[in-house]
Coordinates of C-alpha atoms in Angstrom, one line a residue:
Chain A
M1 CA 0.0 0.0 0.0
R2 CA 2.9 2.3 0.4
A3 CA 3.3 4.5 -2.6
I4 CA 7.1 4.8 -2.4
A5 CA 8.7 4.1 -5.8
R6 CA 11.1 1.2 -5.4
P7 CA 13.7 1.2 -8.1
R8 CA 14.8 -2.3 -9.2
R9 CA 14.3 -4.9 -6.5
S10 CA 16.9 -7.5 -6.0
L11 CA 16.0 -11.2 -5.8
F12 CA 16.8 -11.8 -2.1
G13 CA 17.3 -9.6 0.9
D14 CA 14.7 -7.7 2.8
E15 CA 12.7 -6.4 -0.2
G16 CA 13.8 -9.1 -2.6
R17 CA 11.4 -10.3 -5.2
L18 CA 11.9 -13.9 -4.1
T19 CA 11.8 -13.3 -0.3
P20 CA 8.1 -13.8 0.1
Y21 CA 8.4 -17.2 -1.4
L22 CA 11.0 -18.2 1.2
Y23 CA 8.5 -17.5 3.9
L24 CA 5.9 -19.5 2.0
L25 CA 8.2 -22.4 1.0
P26 CA 8.1 -24.7 4.1
H27 CA 4.3 -24.6 4.2
A28 CA 4.0 -25.0 0.4
I29 CA 6.3 -28.0 0.2
L30 CA 4.5 -29.9 3.0
F31 CA 1.1 -28.7 1.9
F32 CA 1.7 -30.0 -1.6
M33 CA 3.2 -33.3 -0.4
F34 CA 0.5 -34.2 2.1
V35 CA -2.6 -32.4 1.0
I36 CA -2.6 -31.6 -2.7
Y37 CA -0.6 -34.4 -4.2
P38 CA -2.5 -37.2 -2.3
I39 CA -5.8 -36.0 -3.7
F40 CA -4.5 -37.0 -7.2
K41 CA -2.3 -39.9 -6.0
G42 CA -5.2 -41.5 -4.2
F43 CA -7.3 -41.4 -7.3
W44 CA -4.5 -43.0 -9.3
V45 CA -4.2 -45.7 -6.7
S46 CA -7.9 -46.3 -7.0
L47 CA -7.4 -47.1 -10.7
T48 CA -4.7 -49.8 -9.9
E49 CA -4.1 -53.1 -8.3
W50 CA -1.7 -51.8 -5.7
N51 CA 1.2 -54.0 -4.6
M52 CA 2.1 -53.0 -1.0
F53 CA 5.3 -55.0 -1.1
F54 CA 6.8 -53.3 -4.2
N55 CA 4.9 -50.1 -3.5
E56 CA 3.6 -49.8 -7.1
G57 CA 0.4 -50.5 -8.9
T58 CA -0.8 -52.1 -12.1
F59 CA -3.4 -50.0 -13.9
V60 CA -6.8 -51.8 -14.0
G61 CA -9.0 -48.9 -15.1
L62 CA -12.3 -48.6 -13.2
A63 CA -12.3 -52.2 -12.0
N64 CA -12.1 -51.3 -8.3
Y65 CA -15.1 -49.0 -8.8
A66 CA -17.0 -51.6 -10.9
R67 CA -16.6 -54.1 -8.1
L68 CA -18.4 -51.8 -5.7
F69 CA -21.4 -51.8 -8.0
N70 CA -21.2 -55.5 -8.9
P71 CA -23.7 -57.4 -6.7
E72 CA -21.6 -60.6 -7.0
S73 CA -18.6 -59.1 -5.2
I74 CA -17.8 -59.2 -1.5
Q75 CA -16.8 -55.5 -1.6
N76 CA -20.3 -54.7 -2.9
A77 CA -22.0 -56.5 -0.1
Y78 CA -19.7 -55.2 2.7
Y79 CA -19.3 -51.6 1.4
W80 CA -23.0 -50.8 1.1
Q81 CA -23.7 -52.5 4.4
A82 CA -21.0 -50.4 6.0
L83 CA -22.4 -47.3 4.3
K84 CA -25.9 -48.1 5.6
A85 CA -24.5 -48.6 9.1
T86 CA -22.7 -45.3 8.9
L87 CA -25.7 -43.4 7.7
L88 CA -27.8 -45.0 10.5
F89 CA -25.2 -43.7 13.0
V90 CA -25.3 -40.2 11.4
V91 CA -29.1 -40.1 11.8
I92 CA -29.2 -41.3 15.4
S93 CA -26.2 -39.3 16.6
V94 CA -26.4 -35.9 15.0
P95 CA -29.7 -34.8 16.7
P96 CA -28.6 -35.7 20.3
L97 CA -25.1 -34.3 19.7
V98 CA -26.5 -31.0 18.5
L99 CA -29.5 -30.7 20.9
I100 CA -27.7 -31.8 24.0
S101 CA -24.8 -29.4 23.4
L102 CA -27.4 -26.6 22.9
G103 CA -29.1 -27.6 26.1
L104 CA -25.8 -27.6 28.0
A105 CA -24.7 -24.3 26.5
V106 CA -27.9 -22.6 27.6
L107 CA -27.6 -24.2 31.0
V108 CA -24.0 -22.9 31.6
T109 CA -24.5 -19.3 30.3
G110 CA -26.3 -16.5 32.1
N111 CA -26.1 -16.3 35.9
L112 CA -25.6 -19.9 36.9
P113 CA -23.3 -20.2 39.9
W114 CA -20.1 -22.2 39.2
R115 CA -20.7 -21.9 35.5
S116 CA -17.1 -22.1 34.4
F117 CA -16.6 -25.1 36.7
F118 CA -19.5 -26.9 34.9
R119 CA -18.1 -25.9 31.5
T120 CA -14.8 -27.4 32.3
I121 CA -16.4 -30.7 33.4
Y122 CA -18.5 -31.0 30.3
F123 CA -15.6 -30.0 28.0
M124 CA -13.0 -32.2 29.7
P125 CA -13.7 -35.5 27.9
T126 CA -12.8 -34.0 24.6
A127 CA -9.2 -33.9 25.8
L128 CA -9.1 -37.7 25.9
T129 CA -8.0 -40.0 23.1
I130 CA -10.5 -42.5 21.6
S131 CA -8.8 -45.5 23.0
V132 CA -9.2 -44.3 26.5
V133 CA -12.8 -43.4 25.9
A134 CA -13.5 -46.8 24.3
V135 CA -11.7 -48.8 27.0
M136 CA -13.6 -47.0 29.7
W137 CA -17.0 -47.4 28.2
R138 CA -16.4 -51.0 27.2
W139 CA -15.8 -51.7 30.9
I140 CA -19.0 -49.9 31.9
F141 CA -21.1 -51.8 29.3
Q142 CA -19.4 -55.1 30.1
G143 CA -22.0 -57.8 29.9
D144 CA -21.5 -59.8 33.1
V145 CA -20.2 -57.4 35.8
G146 CA -20.3 -54.0 34.0
F147 CA -21.6 -51.0 35.9
A148 CA -24.5 -50.4 33.6
N149 CA -25.9 -53.9 34.2
W150 CA -25.3 -53.5 37.9
I151 CA -27.6 -50.5 37.9
L152 CA -30.2 -52.4 35.8
R153 CA -30.2 -55.4 38.1
T154 CA -30.4 -53.2 41.2
L155 CA -33.4 -51.6 39.7
G156 CA -34.9 -55.1 39.2
S157 CA -34.6 -55.5 35.5
D158 CA -32.6 -58.0 33.5
A159 CA -29.0 -57.5 32.4
I160 CA -28.5 -56.4 28.8
P161 CA -25.6 -57.8 26.6
W162 CA -24.8 -54.2 25.6
L163 CA -22.0 -54.6 23.2
T164 CA -23.1 -57.8 21.5
T165 CA -26.7 -57.3 20.6
Q166 CA -28.6 -54.6 18.7
P167 CA -29.9 -52.0 19.3
Y168 CA -27.8 -51.9 22.4
A169 CA -24.5 -51.9 20.6
W170 CA -25.5 -48.7 18.8
I171 CA -26.8 -47.2 22.0
S172 CA -23.5 -47.9 23.8
I173 CA -21.5 -46.3 21.0
L174 CA -23.9 -43.4 20.9
I175 CA -23.6 -42.8 24.7
A176 CA -19.8 -43.0 24.5
T177 CA -19.7 -40.6 21.6
V178 CA -22.1 -38.0 23.2
W179 CA -20.0 -38.1 26.4
W180 CA -16.8 -37.7 24.5
T181 CA -17.6 -35.0 22.0
V182 CA -20.6 -32.9 23.1
G183 CA -18.3 -30.5 25.0
W184 CA -16.8 -29.1 21.8
N185 CA -20.1 -28.0 20.3
M186 CA -21.2 -26.7 23.7
I187 CA -18.1 -24.4 24.0
L188 CA -18.8 -23.0 20.5
L189 CA -22.5 -22.4 21.3
V190 CA -21.5 -20.7 24.6
S191 CA -19.4 -18.2 22.6
G192 CA -22.3 -17.8 20.2
L193 CA -24.8 -17.2 23.1
N194 CA -22.5 -14.7 24.8
A195 CA -22.2 -12.7 21.5
I196 CA -26.0 -12.0 21.4
P197 CA -26.6 -8.4 22.4
H198 CA -28.4 -8.1 25.7
E199 CA -30.6 -5.3 24.4
Q200 CA -32.5 -7.8 22.2
Y201 CA -33.7 -9.8 25.2
E202 CA -34.6 -6.6 27.1
A203 CA -36.7 -5.4 24.2
A204 CA -38.4 -8.7 24.0
T205 CA -39.2 -8.7 27.7
I206 CA -40.7 -5.2 27.4
D207 CA -42.8 -6.5 24.5
G208 CA -44.1 -9.2 26.9
A209 CA -42.2 -12.3 25.5
N210 CA -41.7 -15.1 27.9
S211 CA -38.4 -16.9 28.1
W212 CA -39.4 -19.7 25.7
K213 CA -40.4 -17.1 23.1
S214 CA -37.2 -15.2 23.5
F215 CA -35.3 -18.4 23.0
L216 CA -37.3 -19.1 19.8
Y217 CA -37.2 -15.7 18.3
I218 CA -34.0 -14.2 19.5
T219 CA -31.6 -17.0 20.6
L220 CA -32.1 -19.4 17.8
P221 CA -32.0 -17.0 14.9
N222 CA -28.8 -15.4 16.3
L223 CA -27.2 -18.8 16.7
R224 CA -28.0 -19.9 13.1
P225 CA -24.5 -19.4 11.6
I226 CA -22.8 -21.3 14.4
L227 CA -25.5 -24.0 14.4
L228 CA -24.9 -24.5 10.6
F229 CA -21.2 -25.0 11.3
I230 CA -21.9 -27.4 14.2
V231 CA -24.4 -29.5 12.2
I232 CA -22.0 -29.8 9.3
T233 CA -18.9 -30.7 11.4
T234 CA -21.0 -33.1 13.5
V235 CA -22.3 -34.9 10.4
I236 CA -18.7 -35.2 9.1
A237 CA -17.5 -36.5 12.5
S238 CA -20.2 -39.1 12.7
F239 CA -19.6 -40.1 9.2
N240 CA -16.0 -40.8 10.1
L241 CA -16.9 -43.1 13.0
F242 CA -14.1 -45.5 13.4
G243 CA -12.4 -45.9 16.9
Q244 CA -15.6 -46.5 18.9
P245 CA -16.8 -49.6 16.9
Q246 CA -13.2 -50.9 16.3
L247 CA -12.4 -50.8 20.0
M248 CA -15.8 -51.3 21.7
T249 CA -17.8 -53.8 19.5
G250 CA -15.2 -54.9 16.9
G251 CA -17.8 -54.1 14.3
G252 CA -20.3 -56.5 15.6
P253 CA -22.7 -58.0 16.2
S254 CA -22.7 -59.6 12.7
R255 CA -21.0 -56.5 11.1
S256 CA -23.9 -54.2 12.2
T257 CA -21.5 -51.6 13.6
F258 CA -18.9 -52.0 10.8
T259 CA -18.7 -48.5 9.5
V260 CA -17.3 -47.2 6.2
M261 CA -14.1 -45.8 7.8
F262 CA -13.6 -49.2 9.5
Y263 CA -14.1 -51.1 6.3
I264 CA -11.8 -48.7 4.3
Y265 CA -9.1 -49.2 7.0
G266 CA -9.6 -53.0 7.0
E267 CA -9.6 -53.3 3.2
A268 CA -6.3 -51.4 3.0
F269 CA -4.4 -52.6 6.1
G270 CA -6.1 -55.9 6.9
N271 CA -6.7 -57.3 3.4
F272 CA -3.9 -55.2 1.8
R273 CA -6.1 -54.1 -1.1
M274 CA -5.1 -50.5 -1.4
G275 CA -6.6 -49.9 -4.8
S276 CA -10.0 -51.2 -3.7
S277 CA -9.8 -49.3 -0.5
A278 CA -8.9 -46.0 -2.3
A279 CA -11.8 -46.5 -4.7
M280 CA -14.1 -46.8 -1.6
S281 CA -12.7 -43.6 -0.1
Y282 CA -13.3 -41.7 -3.3
V283 CA -17.0 -42.9 -3.5
T284 CA -17.3 -42.0 0.2
A285 CA -15.7 -38.6 -0.2
V286 CA -18.2 -37.8 -3.0
I287 CA -21.1 -38.8 -0.8
M288 CA -19.8 -36.7 2.1
L289 CA -19.2 -33.7 -0.2
V290 CA -22.7 -33.9 -1.6
A291 CA -24.2 -34.2 1.9
T292 CA -22.2 -31.2 3.2
L293 CA -23.2 -29.0 0.3
T294 CA -26.8 -30.0 0.6
Q295 CA -26.9 -29.0 4.2
A296 CA -25.3 -25.7 3.5
R297 CA -27.8 -25.1 0.8
L298 CA -30.8 -26.1 3.0
F299 CA -29.7 -23.7 5.7
S300 CA -29.3 -20.8 3.3
A301 CA -32.7 -21.6 1.7
K302 CA -34.3 -21.2 5.1
D303 CA -32.5 -17.9 5.4
Q304 CA -34.3 -16.6 2.3
D305 CA -37.7 -17.8 3.6
S306 CA -37.6 -15.9 6.8
Chain B
M1 CA -38.6 -15.1 43.2
K2 CA -39.3 -17.0 40.0
R3 CA -35.8 -16.2 38.8
N4 CA -34.3 -17.7 42.0
R5 CA -36.3 -20.9 41.6
Y6 CA -35.1 -21.2 38.0
L7 CA -31.5 -20.7 39.0
R8 CA -31.8 -23.3 41.7
F9 CA -33.3 -25.8 39.4
S10 CA -30.6 -25.1 36.7
F11 CA -27.9 -25.5 39.3
I12 CA -29.1 -28.9 40.5
L13 CA -29.5 -30.0 36.9
A14 CA -26.0 -28.9 36.1
L15 CA -24.7 -30.7 39.1
L16 CA -26.4 -33.9 38.1
V17 CA -25.0 -33.7 34.6
A18 CA -21.6 -33.0 36.0
L19 CA -21.8 -36.1 38.1
I20 CA -22.8 -38.2 35.1
F21 CA -19.9 -36.7 33.1
L22 CA -17.4 -37.4 35.9
F23 CA -18.6 -40.9 36.7
P24 CA -16.8 -42.8 33.8
L25 CA -13.5 -41.2 34.8
Y26 CA -14.1 -42.0 38.4
W27 CA -14.9 -45.6 37.6
M28 CA -11.8 -45.9 35.4
V29 CA -9.6 -44.6 38.3
A30 CA -11.3 -46.7 40.9
T31 CA -11.0 -49.9 38.9
S32 CA -7.3 -49.3 38.3
F33 CA -6.7 -49.3 42.1
K34 CA -8.6 -52.5 42.7
L35 CA -7.0 -56.0 43.1
E36 CA -7.6 -57.9 39.9
S37 CA -9.6 -60.4 41.9
V38 CA -12.1 -57.8 43.1
T39 CA -12.6 -55.9 39.8
T40 CA -15.2 -58.4 38.7
A41 CA -16.7 -58.9 42.2
W42 CA -20.5 -58.8 42.4
P43 CA -21.9 -56.4 43.4
P44 CA -19.1 -54.1 42.2
Q45 CA -17.0 -52.2 44.8
V46 CA -17.8 -48.6 44.6
F47 CA -14.6 -47.7 46.5
P48 CA -11.6 -49.8 46.0
N49 CA -10.7 -51.8 49.1
P50 CA -7.9 -52.6 49.5
I51 CA -6.2 -49.9 47.4
T52 CA -3.5 -51.5 45.4
L53 CA -0.8 -50.5 42.9
D54 CA -0.5 -54.0 41.4
N55 CA -2.2 -53.1 38.1
Y56 CA 0.2 -50.2 37.6
R57 CA 3.1 -52.6 38.4
T58 CA 1.9 -55.1 35.9
I59 CA 1.8 -52.5 33.1
I60 CA 5.0 -50.8 33.9
G61 CA 6.8 -54.1 34.7
N62 CA 6.7 -55.4 31.1
P63 CA 9.0 -53.0 29.2
V64 CA 9.3 -55.4 26.2
D65 CA 5.7 -55.9 25.1
T66 CA 4.1 -52.9 26.8
P67 CA 6.8 -50.2 27.2
V68 CA 4.5 -47.6 28.6
F69 CA 7.2 -45.0 29.3
Q70 CA 8.5 -45.4 25.7
W71 CA 5.0 -44.8 24.4
F72 CA 4.7 -41.8 26.6
F73 CA 8.1 -40.5 25.3
N74 CA 7.0 -41.2 21.7
S75 CA 3.7 -39.3 22.2
A76 CA 5.4 -36.4 23.9
L77 CA 8.1 -36.2 21.3
A78 CA 5.7 -36.4 18.4
A79 CA 3.2 -34.0 19.7
T80 CA 5.8 -31.4 20.8
S81 CA 7.7 -31.5 17.5
Y82 CA 4.5 -31.5 15.5
T83 CA 3.1 -28.5 17.4
L84 CA 6.3 -26.4 17.1
G85 CA 6.7 -27.3 13.5
S86 CA 3.1 -26.6 12.6
I87 CA 3.2 -23.2 14.3
A88 CA 6.5 -22.2 12.6
V89 CA 5.4 -23.3 9.1
S90 CA 1.9 -21.8 9.4
A91 CA 3.1 -18.6 10.9
L92 CA 5.7 -17.9 8.2
A93 CA 3.2 -18.6 5.4
A94 CA 0.6 -16.6 7.1
Y95 CA 2.9 -13.6 7.5
A96 CA 3.8 -13.7 3.8
L97 CA 0.2 -14.0 2.8
A98 CA -0.9 -11.2 5.2
R99 CA 1.9 -8.7 4.8
L100 CA 4.0 -9.3 1.7
R101 CA 3.0 -8.5 -1.9
F102 CA 3.9 -11.1 -4.5
P103 CA 2.3 -12.8 -7.5
G104 CA 0.4 -15.9 -6.6
R105 CA -0.5 -14.7 -3.1
Q106 CA -4.3 -14.8 -3.6
L107 CA -4.0 -18.1 -5.6
Y108 CA -2.2 -19.8 -2.8
F109 CA -4.6 -18.6 -0.2
W110 CA -7.6 -19.8 -2.1
I111 CA -6.1 -23.2 -2.9
C112 CA -5.6 -23.7 0.8
I113 CA -9.2 -22.7 1.6
A114 CA -10.6 -24.9 -1.2
S115 CA -8.7 -27.9 0.2
L116 CA -10.8 -27.7 3.4
V117 CA -13.8 -29.2 1.6
V118 CA -11.9 -32.4 0.7
P119 CA -13.1 -35.1 3.0
G120 CA -10.3 -36.5 5.1
V121 CA -11.0 -40.1 4.2
I122 CA -9.1 -39.9 0.9
F123 CA -5.8 -38.9 2.5
L124 CA -5.3 -42.1 4.4
I125 CA -4.0 -44.4 1.6
P126 CA -2.0 -42.0 -0.6
N127 CA -0.3 -40.5 2.5
Y128 CA 0.6 -44.0 3.8
I129 CA 2.1 -44.7 0.4
T130 CA 4.1 -41.5 0.5
I131 CA 5.4 -42.3 4.0
D132 CA 6.3 -45.8 2.7
T133 CA 8.2 -44.4 -0.3
L134 CA 10.1 -42.0 2.0
G135 CA 11.1 -45.0 4.2
W136 CA 9.4 -43.4 7.2
V137 CA 7.1 -46.2 8.2
D138 CA 7.6 -47.0 11.9
R139 CA 9.8 -44.0 12.4
Y140 CA 9.2 -40.6 14.1
P141 CA 8.8 -38.4 11.0
A142 CA 5.7 -40.4 10.1
L143 CA 4.1 -39.3 13.3
I144 CA 5.3 -35.7 13.0
V145 CA 5.5 -34.3 9.5
P146 CA 2.4 -35.3 7.5
G147 CA -0.3 -33.1 9.1
M148 CA 2.1 -30.2 9.8
A149 CA 1.1 -27.7 7.1
T150 CA -2.6 -27.0 7.6
A151 CA -5.0 -24.7 5.9
T152 CA -6.6 -24.0 9.3
G153 CA -3.4 -22.8 10.9
M154 CA -2.4 -20.6 8.0
F155 CA -5.9 -19.1 7.9
L156 CA -6.2 -18.4 11.6
L157 CA -2.8 -16.8 11.9
R158 CA -3.3 -14.8 8.6
Q159 CA -6.6 -13.4 9.8
F160 CA -5.0 -12.4 13.1
F161 CA -1.9 -10.8 11.5
L162 CA -4.2 -8.8 9.2
S163 CA -5.9 -7.3 12.4
I164 CA -2.5 -6.0 13.7
P165 CA -2.1 -2.3 12.8
S166 CA 0.7 -2.1 10.2
E167 CA 1.8 1.3 11.8
L168 CA 3.6 -0.8 14.4
E169 CA 5.7 -2.5 11.8
D170 CA 6.2 0.6 9.8
S171 CA 7.8 2.4 12.8
A172 CA 10.0 -0.6 13.4
R173 CA 11.1 -0.5 9.8
I174 CA 12.0 3.2 10.2
D175 CA 14.1 2.1 13.2
G176 CA 15.9 -0.2 10.8
A177 CA 14.5 -3.6 11.7
G178 CA 14.5 -6.2 9.0
R179 CA 11.5 -8.2 7.9
F180 CA 12.2 -11.4 9.8
R181 CA 13.0 -9.4 13.0
I182 CA 9.6 -7.6 12.7
F183 CA 7.9 -11.0 12.2
W184 CA 9.8 -12.6 15.1
Q185 CA 9.9 -9.7 17.6
I186 CA 6.7 -7.8 16.9
V187 CA 4.1 -9.8 15.0
L188 CA 4.5 -13.1 16.7
P189 CA 4.5 -11.8 20.3
L190 CA 1.4 -9.7 19.5
S191 CA -0.4 -12.9 18.2
K192 CA 0.2 -14.9 21.4
P193 CA -3.5 -15.8 22.0
V194 CA -4.0 -17.2 18.6
V195 CA -0.6 -18.9 18.4
L196 CA -1.3 -20.6 21.8
T197 CA -4.8 -21.6 20.9
Y198 CA -3.6 -23.1 17.6
G199 CA -0.7 -24.7 19.4
L200 CA -2.9 -26.4 22.0
M201 CA -5.3 -27.6 19.4
S202 CA -2.4 -29.1 17.4
F203 CA -0.9 -30.7 20.4
L204 CA -4.1 -32.4 21.5
N205 CA -4.9 -33.5 18.0
N206 CA -1.5 -35.1 17.6
W207 CA -1.4 -36.5 21.1
N208 CA -4.8 -38.1 20.8
D209 CA -4.5 -39.2 17.2
Y210 CA -5.3 -42.8 16.8
L211 CA -6.0 -44.0 13.2
W212 CA -2.9 -42.5 11.6
A213 CA -0.5 -43.6 14.4
L214 CA -2.1 -47.1 14.2
I215 CA -1.3 -47.3 10.5
V216 CA 2.3 -45.9 10.4
T217 CA 3.8 -47.7 13.4
Y218 CA 4.0 -51.4 14.1
S219 CA 6.8 -52.2 16.5
P220 CA 5.9 -52.1 20.2
S221 CA 8.6 -49.5 20.9
M222 CA 7.3 -47.1 18.2
R223 CA 3.7 -47.0 19.3
T224 CA 2.2 -43.9 20.8
L225 CA 0.0 -44.0 24.0
P226 CA -3.4 -44.2 22.3
V227 CA -2.3 -47.0 20.0
G228 CA -0.3 -48.7 22.8
L229 CA -3.5 -48.8 24.9
M230 CA -5.1 -50.8 22.1
T231 CA -2.3 -53.4 22.2
L232 CA -2.9 -53.6 26.0
Q233 CA -6.5 -54.3 25.2
G234 CA -5.4 -57.3 23.1
R235 CA -3.2 -58.5 25.9
Y236 CA -5.2 -57.9 29.0
I237 CA -8.7 -58.1 27.6
H238 CA -10.2 -59.7 30.7
Q239 CA -7.9 -58.0 33.2
Y240 CA -10.0 -54.9 33.8
G241 CA -7.8 -53.5 36.5
T242 CA -4.7 -53.6 34.4
M243 CA -6.6 -52.2 31.4
M244 CA -7.9 -49.3 33.5
A245 CA -4.4 -48.6 34.9
G246 CA -3.2 -48.3 31.3
A247 CA -6.1 -46.0 30.4
V248 CA -5.3 -43.8 33.4
L249 CA -1.7 -43.5 32.4
T250 CA -2.7 -42.6 28.9
A251 CA -5.4 -40.1 29.9
L252 CA -3.5 -38.4 32.7
P253 CA -1.0 -36.2 30.8
A254 CA -3.7 -34.9 28.4
L255 CA -6.1 -34.2 31.3
I256 CA -3.5 -32.3 33.3
L257 CA -2.5 -30.2 30.3
F258 CA -6.1 -29.6 29.6
L259 CA -6.9 -28.5 33.1
L260 CA -3.9 -26.2 33.2
V261 CA -4.7 -24.4 30.0
Q262 CA -8.4 -24.9 29.5
R263 CA -9.4 -21.4 30.6
Y264 CA -7.0 -20.0 28.0
F265 CA -8.1 -22.6 25.5
V266 CA -11.8 -21.8 25.8
K267 CA -11.0 -18.1 25.4
G268 CA -9.0 -18.8 22.3
I269 CA -11.8 -20.9 20.7
V270 CA -14.2 -18.1 21.4
L271 CA -11.7 -15.7 19.9
T272 CA -11.1 -17.7 16.7
G273 CA -14.5 -19.3 16.5
I274 CA -13.3 -22.5 15.1
K275 CA -13.1 -26.2 15.8
G276 CA -10.2 -28.7 15.4

């Protein structure tokens, strides 16, 4: 922006023409190697029969994709089953993950005593790694002597084989996931709630609105951008479900909690079929992208209505 | 009057939820201090009696198959190097994009932003192949280098740098400071809140990473804590006390760090308005 004429810049040095690129270079090299290049490399791998031992592939065209759509193949059966399981989890997990975090956020804003203490408690599980979360909940839901069944028996009902029968396997995974991740969304919503100008509530009270009406007509519309962000990131996170089934249920009972990420991982690093696995990740990526863009569009369409 | 009753109700509700949130952690810790013969007692012991360190001894006392301290060292080394590297790389790029004028500046910025819509699932296999080609499988760089240059870090820092008044830098230039010195001694210190927030996010992401670390390491001595805990599960599947001792050892460093910095962390998230 400075309008000082600079006669002839050298290449390096403080005002050198190449100097800005030196600042950019470390980021650019790594970003290219591990973010840009793999987008294309992965697609290439999906067109090959990849040999992990020699680390090279034989071009097979669209065969890996064709197998996904060929009802005779095992990949076809397992992939779509996994996709259905994943979508089921998205459907059952996103509403509680969003609504509970909204409830908690409302609970810990305002004048509540000890509110930062409560925030810390609810937010704390997000600092844990998935294997700790899974080991912990697996023990609580353990079939014979787990704590959950102790409560049930104390209340006089029968024990439930939580991790080995449906729908309880999903319920166990859902409870562990809510406990683990709900704090993130809560913190974001707390910052959204604190940003709403107080005058809006005062004006509503003068107009005779009760607290439910203020929530509906002031809180929610103000939170819309942050809610959009939360819904989209929560859908993506639920779509990526991997550690909970791998460590809690092993994908069972009878593959019912075997998710897409779990299958993609298993196909590549259990069955050593990188090409097939890469093809699945591309199909999955397209589905996720379409889902994300649809949600963004739905939200903005609602914007135009109101 | 009504307001008071509402507050009291909220407080009791918040307290109940807090107890529910804390219970799994308590149960993990309590189990880890029980004798293995009592962990499966019926009805369960709510308080461990007697309190024992046996489970911790079992875990720590097997440095060949379950080298817990080595895992801790691996996790700490990887997370620390990753965090420092990621901050350095992102901050340098962000400074160039925010303050320097050069052809391709806008293009690079938008390529980074556009990459954010690409679902993470597709990076797993090609990046593994890259690591394999570089000969990094089962070695530290595989845990440190791949995720270092992020679009998020670059974006966060760039936005913050743009908000710093450029008069500060101009006066430093008049005093004869060079570009890098301005970056290092003026811009970075002024950006402390964002740098720390991004640093903490990076640290926890790397420390808690499971899938990638699972794929790129295989020897017991190269595992990180989250993956090591999984190998414990394979070994001590029915020894709940030992498993919980392993879980406690894995969880403790992250929880301590979290509690030390969480106030700052929360402020930073509010400030930057983003998520991992």
